[in-house]
Amino acid sequence: MRRREFLLGSGAAAGTLALGGFGLAENTQELVIQPASFALRDQVTTGMVSLSADAPPPVLYGRQGEVMRLPVHNTLPDYTAMHWHGLRIPNAMDGVPYLTQMPMGEGELFNYEFTPPDAGTYWYHPHCMTMEQMAHGLTGVMVITEPDDPGFDSEQVINLRDFRLNEEDQFLPAFTKRGAARSGTFGNVHTANWLETPIYDHAAGGLVRLRVVNTDTTRIYKLHLSEARARIIAWDGHPVETDVPMPGNDAPLLVGPGQRVDFAVTMPKGEDQTVDLMAKLPGQPPIAMARLRAMGQSQARDLRELRALPVNPVAKPDLNAAELHEFVFGWTPEGGEPNNGFCGSLGYNFWSINRKPWPGDAAQGVGPLATLELGKTYVLRLRNESPNLHPIHLHGLAFVPLKSNQRQLPPLMTDTMLLLKDEVVEIALVADNPGDWAFHCHVIEHQKTGLTGFIRVA
Ligand code: C2O
Ligand code: CU
Ligand code: CU
């Protein structure tokens, strides 16, 4: 029996809402990237990377439309740069090495400062030495709150990710040549907030906002909730404006690396009853990644008491005036040695966008995959020419899926589109944020072996 259950004290548990907490007063929070140790399983795992010596990267809270100052210090001997996934902020704050800033060496500081235009569930991770630092722990959740809460009693953040450990609970290599050339290398310890099946207490009969984030480097989670009255209220940060069917055991929700889903959950009325976030892993029955446990007298709340989330100020594409660009994601015809400067390379290329493998983060003279005119609407046709799934992520802009050659796609605003095997999806966006925006697969082994590029908005 290796699976443990953790009891984390009542509402004060890690990941619950801490409004007015650390740093919010002056909107500044210092982040120190450093080595960490933590008992992910039975024994303490060393060689982790976090923002404190013995805990997961914290949930960072900000308010929509209010400045956030996040000075990042690098104390690691490796280079780094921090990226704020999903936030539509100025290009210079996007944290992409060589494209928007120079990598930060040991002892260096970068003052990130931006005002999130959108509320919702986002996350942060390094974009330099990505494989090494993310696989070892450096992935955290960002919550940008709306000016008015829609009426929840409490909130729970769940950061889902795997770690790849040996029998002594120490790290195995995060990538393999075989994995990089296929669907990636998977971890074997499945965690929520760095814990195996943590239990979080929330008021019986209360309304909980459950924010689930997949920060894994590889795994596409297949999720559903156990018995519960619940609704999906946001997807990849943005409020859903149409009804999205709740996933079930036989029709789980696919959440790729980088993606987020917010549920409004009604807690069971009876004390100690739980609502479980279930994941289906290959070759085994679904497991509970995390549990919400009902505590105290029933609040007898109802989902209908929630106010709708205010829609984020994302410009609506004008499809009549749209120009089309095509992107093909597949294996690379040429291979070749990648050159990643200070930001790490796996040492080989397997993947490409428009048949060109990304030559490496530090490569000189690499042009954009497309140049979009500021303020215009574009349709991007994304074609997956491989049998593997790819969560395709675009920085700095939000987009909406229009259609697929394989399935009905609800028009959910996003920054990451999960492409299925051989799928062709058209997405639409307004190119209203100027800069060079990274565009890549969020399976890090694909990203680091060619499946990367950038789109210029000018
Ligand atoms: Cu979440 Cu380019 O990254
Ligand atoms: Cu991003
Ligand atoms: Cu991929």
CSV table of C-alpha atoms in Angstrom, one decimal, residues 88-342:
chain,number,residue,atom,x,y,z
A,88,ARG,CA,-3.0,38.3,-22.0
A,89,ILE,CA,-0.2,40.6,-20.8
A,90,PRO,CA,2.4,42.7,-22.5
A,91,ASN,CA,4.9,40.7,-24.5
A,92,ALA,CA,8.0,41.9,-22.5
A,93,MET,CA,6.5,40.2,-19.4
A,94,ASP,CA,5.8,36.8,-21.1
A,95,GLY,CA,8.9,35.1,-19.9
A,96,VAL,CA,10.1,33.4,-23.1
A,97,PRO,CA,13.9,33.2,-23.4
A,98,TYR,CA,15.5,35.0,-26.3
A,99,LEU,CA,12.0,35.9,-27.7
A,100,THR,CA,10.9,38.3,-25.0
A,101,GLN,CA,13.8,38.4,-22.5
A,102,MET,CA,17.3,37.0,-21.9
A,103,PRO,CA,17.5,33.8,-19.7
A,104,MET,CA,18.1,34.6,-16.0
A,105,GLY,CA,21.3,33.2,-14.7
A,106,GLU,CA,22.1,32.2,-11.1
A,107,GLY,CA,21.6,35.1,-8.7
A,108,GLU,CA,19.7,37.2,-11.2
A,109,LEU,CA,16.4,38.9,-10.7
A,110,PHE,CA,13.6,39.8,-13.2
A,111,ASN,CA,10.8,42.2,-12.2
A,112,TYR,CA,7.7,40.9,-13.8
A,113,GLU,CA,4.9,43.4,-13.6
A,114,PHE,CA,1.5,43.2,-15.3
A,115,THR,CA,-2.2,43.8,-15.0
A,116,PRO,CA,-4.3,40.7,-15.8
A,117,PRO,CA,-7.1,41.8,-18.1
A,118,ASP,CA,-9.1,38.6,-17.5
A,119,ALA,CA,-10.3,36.8,-14.4
A,120,GLY,CA,-10.1,33.1,-14.1
A,121,THR,CA,-7.7,30.1,-13.5
A,122,TYR,CA,-4.3,30.4,-14.9
A,123,TRP,CA,-0.8,29.1,-14.0
A,124,TYR,CA,2.9,29.8,-14.1
A,125,HIS,CA,6.0,27.8,-15.0
A,126,PRO,CA,9.5,28.3,-16.3
A,127,HIS,CA,10.1,28.5,-20.1
A,128,CYS,CA,13.8,27.9,-19.9
A,129,MET,CA,15.3,24.6,-18.7
A,130,THR,CA,11.6,23.7,-18.9
A,131,MET,CA,11.9,20.0,-18.8
A,132,GLU,CA,14.2,19.9,-15.9
A,133,GLN,CA,12.5,22.5,-13.7
A,134,MET,CA,8.8,21.7,-14.5
A,135,ALA,CA,9.3,17.9,-14.1
A,136,HIS,CA,10.9,18.5,-10.8
A,137,GLY,CA,8.1,20.6,-9.4
A,138,LEU,CA,8.1,24.2,-10.6
A,139,THR,CA,4.5,24.6,-11.8
A,140,GLY,CA,2.0,26.7,-9.8
A,141,VAL,CA,-1.6,27.9,-10.1
A,142,MET,CA,-2.6,31.6,-10.6
A,143,VAL,CA,-6.1,32.7,-9.6
A,144,ILE,CA,-7.3,36.0,-10.9
A,145,THR,CA,-10.4,37.0,-9.1
A,146,GLU,CA,-13.5,38.8,-10.5
A,147,PRO,CA,-14.4,42.1,-8.8
A,148,ASP,CA,-17.5,40.4,-7.4
A,149,ASP,CA,-17.7,36.8,-6.3
A,150,PRO,CA,-20.6,34.9,-7.9
A,151,GLY,CA,-21.7,33.5,-4.5
A,152,PHE,CA,-19.5,30.6,-3.5
A,153,ASP,CA,-19.0,29.5,0.1
A,154,SER,CA,-15.4,28.4,-0.6
A,155,GLU,CA,-12.9,27.5,-3.2
A,156,GLN,CA,-10.5,24.7,-3.9
A,157,VAL,CA,-7.5,24.8,-6.2
A,158,ILE,CA,-6.2,21.5,-7.5
A,159,ASN,CA,-2.8,21.3,-9.3
A,160,LEU,CA,-2.7,18.0,-11.0
A,161,ARG,CA,0.7,16.5,-12.0
A,162,ASP,CA,2.8,13.4,-12.0
A,163,PHE,CA,6.3,12.8,-10.9
A,164,ARG,CA,8.6,10.1,-12.2
A,165,LEU,CA,10.2,8.4,-9.3
A,166,ASN,CA,12.2,5.3,-8.6
A,167,GLU,CA,11.7,2.8,-5.7
A,168,GLU,CA,13.5,5.1,-3.4
A,169,ASP,CA,11.2,8.0,-4.4
A,170,GLN,CA,14.0,9.8,-6.1
A,171,PHE,CA,13.7,11.3,-9.6
A,172,LEU,CA,14.1,9.1,-12.7
A,173,PRO,CA,15.1,10.9,-15.9
A,174,ALA,CA,12.2,13.1,-16.9
A,175,PHE,CA,12.4,12.4,-20.6
A,176,THR,CA,13.3,9.4,-22.8
A,177,LYS,CA,14.1,9.3,-26.5
A,178,ARG,CA,11.3,6.8,-27.0
A,179,GLY,CA,8.8,9.0,-25.2
A,180,ALA,CA,9.8,12.2,-26.9
A,181,ALA,CA,9.2,10.5,-30.3
A,182,ARG,CA,5.7,9.3,-29.3
A,183,SER,CA,3.3,10.6,-26.7
A,184,GLY,CA,5.9,11.6,-24.1
A,185,THR,CA,7.3,10.0,-21.0
A,186,PHE,CA,4.8,9.6,-18.2
A,187,GLY,CA,5.2,10.0,-14.4
A,188,ASN,CA,4.3,7.2,-12.1
A,189,VAL,CA,3.3,9.1,-9.0
A,190,HIS,CA,0.0,10.9,-9.5
A,191,THR,CA,-0.5,14.0,-7.3
A,192,ALA,CA,-2.9,16.9,-6.5
A,193,ASN,CA,-1.0,19.8,-4.9
A,194,TRP,CA,2.0,17.4,-4.6
A,195,LEU,CA,-0.1,14.9,-2.5
A,196,GLU,CA,-1.6,11.6,-3.3
A,197,THR,CA,-5.4,11.8,-2.9
A,198,PRO,CA,-5.5,14.8,-0.5
A,199,ILE,CA,-8.8,15.4,1.4
A,200,TYR,CA,-10.1,19.0,1.7
A,201,ASP,CA,-12.9,19.9,4.0
A,202,HIS,CA,-15.7,22.2,2.8
A,203,ALA,CA,-19.1,23.1,4.4
A,204,ALA,CA,-21.7,20.4,3.9
A,205,GLY,CA,-24.3,21.5,1.4
A,206,GLY,CA,-22.2,24.5,0.5
A,207,LEU,CA,-21.1,25.7,-3.0
A,208,VAL,CA,-17.5,25.2,-3.8
A,209,ARG,CA,-15.6,26.6,-6.8
A,210,LEU,CA,-13.2,23.8,-7.8
A,211,ARG,CA,-10.4,25.0,-10.0
A,212,VAL,CA,-8.5,22.1,-11.6
A,213,VAL,CA,-5.3,22.7,-13.5
A,214,ASN,CA,-3.2,20.2,-15.4
A,215,THR,CA,0.4,21.3,-15.0
A,216,ASP,CA,1.9,18.0,-16.0
A,217,THR,CA,4.6,17.9,-18.6
A,218,THR,CA,3.0,15.0,-20.5
A,219,ARG,CA,-0.3,13.5,-19.3
A,220,ILE,CA,-3.7,14.3,-20.8
A,221,TYR,CA,-6.0,13.7,-17.8
A,222,LYS,CA,-9.4,12.0,-18.3
A,223,LEU,CA,-11.4,13.5,-15.5
A,224,HIS,CA,-14.9,13.3,-14.0
A,225,LEU,CA,-16.5,14.0,-10.6
A,226,SER,CA,-18.0,11.3,-8.5
A,227,GLU,CA,-21.7,11.7,-7.6
A,228,ALA,CA,-22.3,15.4,-7.3
A,229,ARG,CA,-24.6,18.2,-8.4
A,230,ALA,CA,-22.0,20.2,-10.3
A,231,ARG,CA,-21.6,22.3,-13.4
A,232,ILE,CA,-18.6,23.4,-15.5
A,233,ILE,CA,-18.4,27.2,-15.2
A,234,ALA,CA,-15.1,28.1,-16.8
A,235,TRP,CA,-12.7,26.5,-19.3
A,236,ASP,CA,-9.1,27.5,-19.7
A,237,GLY,CA,-9.7,30.6,-17.5
A,238,HIS,CA,-12.7,31.9,-19.4
A,239,PRO,CA,-16.4,31.6,-18.3
A,240,VAL,CA,-18.3,29.2,-20.4
A,241,GLU,CA,-21.2,30.9,-22.2
A,242,THR,CA,-22.9,27.7,-23.4
A,243,ASP,CA,-24.0,24.6,-21.5
A,244,VAL,CA,-21.1,22.1,-21.3
A,245,PRO,CA,-22.2,18.5,-20.5
A,246,MET,CA,-20.7,17.2,-17.2
A,247,PRO,CA,-18.2,14.4,-17.9
A,248,GLY,CA,-18.9,10.9,-16.5
A,249,ASN,CA,-17.0,7.7,-15.9
A,250,ASP,CA,-17.7,6.6,-19.5
A,251,ALA,CA,-17.3,10.0,-21.1
A,252,PRO,CA,-14.5,11.7,-19.2
A,253,LEU,CA,-13.3,15.2,-19.8
A,254,LEU,CA,-9.9,15.4,-21.7
A,255,VAL,CA,-7.8,18.0,-20.0
A,256,GLY,CA,-4.4,18.4,-21.7
A,257,PRO,CA,-1.2,19.8,-20.2
A,258,GLY,CA,-1.7,23.5,-19.7
A,259,GLN,CA,-5.5,23.3,-19.6
A,260,ARG,CA,-7.9,24.3,-16.7
A,261,VAL,CA,-11.5,23.5,-15.8
A,262,ASP,CA,-13.6,25.2,-13.1
A,263,PHE,CA,-16.5,23.4,-11.6
A,264,ALA,CA,-19.2,24.7,-9.4
A,265,VAL,CA,-19.8,21.9,-7.0
A,266,THR,CA,-22.6,21.4,-4.5
A,267,MET,CA,-21.2,19.6,-1.4
A,268,PRO,CA,-23.1,16.6,-0.1
A,269,LYS,CA,-25.4,17.4,2.8
A,270,GLY,CA,-24.3,14.6,5.1
A,271,GLU,CA,-21.1,15.1,7.1
A,272,ASP,CA,-18.1,13.1,5.9
A,273,GLN,CA,-19.5,12.4,2.5
A,274,THR,CA,-17.1,13.2,-0.3
A,275,VAL,CA,-17.1,14.5,-3.8
A,276,ASP,CA,-14.1,13.0,-5.6
A,277,LEU,CA,-12.1,14.3,-8.6
A,278,MET,CA,-11.6,11.1,-10.5
A,279,ALA,CA,-9.0,10.4,-13.2
A,280,LYS,CA,-8.9,7.4,-15.6
A,281,LEU,CA,-5.3,6.3,-16.1
A,282,PRO,CA,-4.4,3.7,-18.7
A,283,GLY,CA,-5.0,0.1,-17.7
A,284,GLN,CA,-6.6,0.7,-14.3
A,285,PRO,CA,-9.9,1.7,-12.8
A,286,PRO,CA,-10.4,5.4,-12.2
A,287,ILE,CA,-8.6,6.8,-9.1
A,288,ALA,CA,-9.5,9.7,-6.8
A,289,MET,CA,-7.0,12.4,-7.4
A,290,ALA,CA,-8.5,14.6,-4.6
A,291,ARG,CA,-11.5,14.5,-2.3
A,292,LEU,CA,-13.8,17.3,-1.1
A,293,ARG,CA,-15.3,16.2,2.3
A,294,ALA,CA,-18.5,17.7,3.7
A,295,MET,CA,-18.1,19.2,7.2
A,296,GLY,CA,-20.7,20.5,9.7
A,297,GLN,CA,-24.3,21.5,9.3
A,298,SER,CA,-25.7,21.5,5.8
A,299,GLN,CA,-25.8,25.0,4.2
A,300,ALA,CA,-28.5,23.7,1.8
A,301,ARG,CA,-27.2,25.8,-1.0
A,302,ASP,CA,-28.3,25.3,-4.6
A,303,LEU,CA,-26.3,25.8,-7.9
A,304,ARG,CA,-29.1,28.2,-9.1
A,305,GLU,CA,-28.1,30.7,-6.4
A,306,LEU,CA,-24.8,31.4,-8.2
A,307,ARG,CA,-24.6,34.5,-10.3
A,308,ALA,CA,-23.1,34.0,-13.8
A,309,LEU,CA,-19.4,34.7,-14.1
A,310,PRO,CA,-18.8,38.0,-15.9
A,311,VAL,CA,-17.5,37.5,-19.4
A,312,ASN,CA,-13.9,38.5,-19.9
A,313,PRO,CA,-13.1,41.4,-22.2
A,314,VAL,CA,-11.8,39.3,-25.1
A,315,ALA,CA,-12.5,40.8,-28.6
A,316,LYS,CA,-15.0,38.9,-30.7
A,317,PRO,CA,-13.6,37.6,-34.0
A,318,ASP,CA,-15.2,39.2,-37.2
A,319,LEU,CA,-15.3,36.0,-39.3
A,320,ASN,CA,-16.4,37.8,-42.4
A,321,ALA,CA,-13.1,39.7,-42.5
A,322,ALA,CA,-10.9,36.9,-41.4
A,323,GLU,CA,-7.7,35.8,-43.1
A,324,LEU,CA,-6.7,32.1,-43.0
A,325,HIS,CA,-3.3,30.7,-42.0
A,326,GLU,CA,-2.5,27.0,-41.9
A,327,PHE,CA,-0.3,25.1,-39.5
A,328,VAL,CA,0.8,21.5,-39.8
A,329,PHE,CA,2.0,19.6,-36.8
A,330,GLY,CA,3.9,16.4,-37.4
A,331,TRP,CA,7.1,14.6,-37.4
A,332,THR,CA,10.2,16.4,-38.7
A,333,PRO,CA,11.5,15.4,-42.1
A,334,GLU,CA,15.0,16.5,-41.3
A,335,GLY,CA,15.9,15.8,-37.7
A,336,GLY,CA,19.1,17.7,-36.9
A,337,GLU,CA,20.7,18.9,-33.7
A,338,PRO,CA,18.8,21.5,-31.8
A,339,ASN,CA,20.6,24.5,-30.2
A,340,ASN,CA,19.0,25.8,-27.1
A,341,GLY,CA,21.6,28.2,-25.7
A,342,PHE,CA,21.3,28.4,-22.0
